[in-house]
Amino acid sequence: MRRPIALLAGLLLAGACALPASAADGDGKGTEDFTIKDPRITESSGLAASRLHPGIYWTHNDQDEGAYLYAVDSATGETVARITMTGVGTPRDVEAISIGPNNEIWVGDIGDNDGVQWPYVWIYRLPEPKTLKDQTIRATQYVVKYSDGSRDAESLVVHPRTGRVYIIDKQEDGGHLYEGPAQLSPSGTNVFKPTVPVDMWATDAAFSPDGKTLAVRGYFGGIAYDWNGGEIKRLERISVPLGQGESASYSTDGTKLMLGSEGVGSAVVAEDAPGAAGSSDSSSGSGSSGSSDDGGDGDRTGDLKVGAIAVLVGCVVVFGFRRLLRRG
């Protein structure tokens, strides 16, 4: 009797130790291809995976009749909520969306497709709703200028650890990463300054959930960069589907890079996340103050915690079985 019980305990312990954190933390929602079915979404220009609602992706039109955001269920492709933003002006050219710390949605009204050369652009911030239904939510509007003049841009990203906002301008021969102030001011002008070159005609970008990798996509390809505290280092090329490729987002578990395009009934294609960027640290959006810009050693610490808990559980199981045998 003792040998089968000891064997069972050993198998339980081995299984717990072998179980990856991603399997323990999530069910893989939002990691498969899907098609956006809502006929109102004709120019999906940005994509952001919800951490609050697994499997839901937020998107928006390039130019819409109002300040709308759409929550799309990746399991069905159907829109499950439309958010109307108030507290903002009439959007001009909304090109990007990102989820920051504390489940806040950031929207970039930063495009300049018609070459108007706006003297300023806008960024909107609003809390992600806890309930998915059509509703109106008040947003905070920020005025943004670039230190080196007007730009056309389609990529806005918010670092999942620090909450700092970045923009990548769109230039055919490559643009720059623009860094915003540590805290944006809703009452003044926020000046974004160029920091490092980006070798891509960028149509969107996304941080990995752990904040260690920046993926930048264009129409014909993409590049994954090691974030390196903002001093980005090129890692590898990213393959993108053919078409009017306009959007990119990591899945919340970090295993997939979701790549979308414009047009009615547009497809979102799931590609394996570049390199080792597929961290399952989906809680990185909590804005932990103990983390550095490049994500620090958060996932290694998490793995150690999972392993320690597994060992403890195994020991308790074995000890409990032995006590029962002795009593018997």
XYZ file of C-alpha atoms in Angstrom, residues 59-298:
240
model
C -9.950 48.194 -31.011
C -11.162 51.369 -32.752
C -11.609 52.835 -36.186
C -9.039 55.074 -37.824
C -11.712 57.721 -38.305
C -15.144 57.218 -36.803
C -18.379 59.138 -36.359
C -17.652 59.504 -32.649
C -15.181 58.756 -29.886
C -15.790 55.013 -29.818
C -13.898 51.968 -28.605
C -14.979 48.402 -29.316
C -14.493 45.311 -27.151
C -14.209 42.251 -29.406
C -14.480 38.691 -28.104
C -11.698 36.729 -29.803
C -13.638 33.476 -29.319
C -16.448 34.645 -31.613
C -15.198 37.797 -33.330
C -18.289 39.612 -32.096
C -18.349 43.003 -30.412
C -19.522 42.646 -26.807
C -19.355 46.327 -25.849
C -18.976 49.757 -27.407
C -17.555 52.528 -25.256
C -18.326 56.154 -25.992
C -15.648 58.448 -24.580
C -16.726 61.795 -23.158
C -14.529 64.630 -21.925
C -12.610 64.679 -25.218
C -12.863 66.735 -28.387
C -13.869 65.355 -31.779
C -11.234 62.725 -32.689
C -9.201 63.465 -35.805
C -7.126 60.377 -36.616
C -7.139 57.702 -33.914
C -4.330 55.268 -34.626
C -3.328 53.364 -31.494
C -4.561 51.834 -28.263
C -2.668 50.361 -25.311
C -3.395 48.989 -21.836
C -1.308 50.527 -19.069
C -0.920 49.768 -15.372
C -4.074 49.494 -13.266
C -6.102 48.391 -16.301
C -6.230 51.845 -17.840
C -6.872 52.216 -21.561
C -4.712 54.699 -23.462
C -5.793 55.896 -26.904
C -3.574 57.725 -29.372
C -5.282 60.321 -31.580
C -1.876 60.857 -33.135
C -2.238 60.311 -36.886
C -1.688 62.829 -39.631
C -2.510 60.844 -42.741
C -3.502 63.868 -44.799
C -0.278 65.778 -44.200
C -2.044 68.550 -42.282
C 0.866 68.824 -39.830
C -1.176 69.349 -36.698
C 0.539 71.687 -34.188
C -0.487 69.190 -31.493
C -2.143 65.795 -31.135
C -4.136 64.144 -28.361
C -3.903 61.147 -26.068
C -6.910 59.886 -24.121
C -6.889 57.834 -20.910
C -9.831 56.049 -19.322
C -10.435 53.179 -16.900
C -11.256 49.856 -18.471
C -14.853 49.013 -17.521
C -15.378 46.088 -15.178
C -18.614 45.189 -16.943
C -18.701 44.727 -20.697
C -21.744 46.522 -22.067
C -22.442 49.555 -24.225
C -21.750 52.547 -22.001
C -20.309 56.044 -21.758
C -17.038 56.630 -19.880
C -15.354 59.922 -19.152
C -11.753 60.083 -20.384
C -8.856 62.383 -19.581
C -7.453 64.211 -22.596
C -3.777 65.163 -22.918
C -2.322 67.635 -25.409
C 0.920 66.380 -26.970
C 3.595 68.172 -28.968
C 6.900 66.883 -30.316
C 10.110 68.687 -29.488
C 11.204 68.583 -33.137
C 7.987 69.556 -34.886
C 4.850 67.894 -36.204
C 4.881 64.185 -36.991
C 2.615 61.515 -38.385
C 2.442 58.568 -35.983
C 0.431 55.375 -35.621
C 2.175 53.682 -32.687
C 1.557 54.462 -29.027
C 2.711 52.143 -26.236
C 2.502 52.341 -22.453
C 5.134 50.487 -20.463
C 3.331 47.878 -18.349
C 5.652 48.409 -15.369
C 6.256 52.144 -15.228
C 3.200 53.503 -17.039
C 5.372 55.800 -19.145
C 3.934 56.644 -22.567
C 5.904 56.378 -25.818
C 5.121 57.194 -29.444
C 6.903 55.980 -32.591
C 6.581 58.256 -35.600
C 5.781 56.819 -39.008
C 8.469 57.405 -41.627
C 9.183 55.195 -44.594
C 12.931 55.199 -43.970
C 12.533 54.616 -40.218
C 11.461 56.804 -37.355
C 12.243 57.401 -33.700
C 10.975 56.385 -30.317
C 9.534 59.459 -28.594
C 9.413 59.506 -24.797
C 6.756 61.426 -22.912
C 7.086 63.003 -19.474
C 7.083 60.633 -16.514
C 3.626 61.944 -15.647
C 1.392 63.487 -18.295
C -0.384 66.733 -17.416
C -4.043 67.117 -18.393
C -3.826 70.910 -18.030
C -0.656 71.742 -19.958
C 1.203 70.667 -23.076
C 3.152 67.412 -22.877
C 6.360 67.492 -24.921
C 7.565 64.175 -26.328
C 11.265 63.958 -27.196
C 13.040 61.566 -29.600
C 15.376 59.107 -27.898
C 16.521 56.271 -30.191
C 16.000 55.343 -33.866
C 13.486 52.660 -34.851
C 14.340 50.830 -38.088
C 10.761 50.423 -39.231
C 8.022 52.200 -41.148
C 5.908 51.709 -38.050
C 2.148 51.208 -38.179
C 1.826 49.902 -34.606
C 3.821 48.598 -31.663
C 3.301 46.662 -28.446
C 5.135 45.836 -25.236
C 5.335 42.245 -24.065
C 3.413 41.784 -20.785
C 6.659 41.721 -18.795
C 7.845 44.952 -20.426
C 11.098 43.395 -21.649
C 10.389 43.365 -25.380
C 9.057 46.002 -27.755
C 7.527 44.638 -30.965
C 7.181 47.126 -33.828
C 5.291 46.238 -36.988
C 4.884 47.754 -40.413
C 3.110 46.825 -43.627
C 5.738 44.349 -44.800
C 7.457 43.144 -41.651
C 8.349 43.861 -38.088
C 11.196 43.984 -35.598
C 11.403 42.803 -31.994
C 13.625 44.906 -29.739
C 15.054 44.184 -26.326
C 13.617 47.097 -24.330
C 16.845 47.539 -22.335
C 15.484 50.387 -20.219
C 14.538 52.335 -23.355
C 17.925 51.949 -25.055
C 16.412 49.421 -27.432
C 18.501 46.640 -28.983
C 17.402 44.752 -32.057
C 16.559 41.091 -31.416
C 14.951 39.598 -34.522
C 12.621 40.084 -37.462
C 8.879 39.520 -37.140
C 6.786 38.025 -39.932
C 3.480 39.803 -40.548
C 0.488 38.780 -42.684
C -0.009 40.446 -46.050
C -2.503 43.294 -46.266
C -3.085 46.727 -44.769
C -1.339 45.759 -41.528
C -2.274 48.357 -38.929
C -2.331 46.807 -35.459
C -0.351 44.696 -32.993
C -0.842 43.427 -29.465
C 0.622 40.707 -27.297
C -1.804 38.196 -25.863
C -2.147 38.649 -22.109
C -0.064 35.527 -21.406
C 2.710 36.842 -23.670
C 2.884 33.713 -25.824
C 1.441 35.259 -28.988
C 1.770 38.435 -30.993
C -1.643 39.324 -32.417
C -1.458 41.131 -35.772
C -4.494 42.851 -37.262
C -5.393 44.749 -40.416
C -7.905 47.277 -41.696
C -11.107 46.609 -43.599
C -14.544 45.171 -42.913
C -14.295 41.613 -41.610
C -10.565 41.981 -40.999
C -8.535 39.102 -39.621
C -6.328 39.076 -36.552
C -3.504 36.548 -36.902
C -1.736 34.988 -33.930
C 2.008 34.512 -34.324
C 4.393 33.030 -31.775
C 5.865 35.773 -29.621
C 9.397 36.688 -30.700
C 12.338 35.141 -28.868
C 11.871 34.509 -25.180
C 9.496 37.430 -24.807
C 6.544 35.186 -24.059
C 6.386 35.893 -20.352
C 3.177 34.867 -18.624
C 3.447 37.760 -16.188
C 0.021 39.091 -17.107
C -0.137 40.859 -13.776
C 2.606 43.211 -14.898
C -0.020 45.870 -15.527
C -0.438 46.347 -11.812
C 2.327 48.946 -11.821
C 4.447 47.358 -9.128
C 6.779 49.996 -7.745
C 9.496 47.436 -7.138
C 10.087 46.774 -10.835
C 12.587 48.443 -13.124
C 11.966 49.646 -16.677
C 13.226 46.425 -18.218
C 11.112 44.217 -16.017
C 13.884 43.179 -13.622
C 13.865 39.597 -12.407
C 10.095 39.439 -11.910
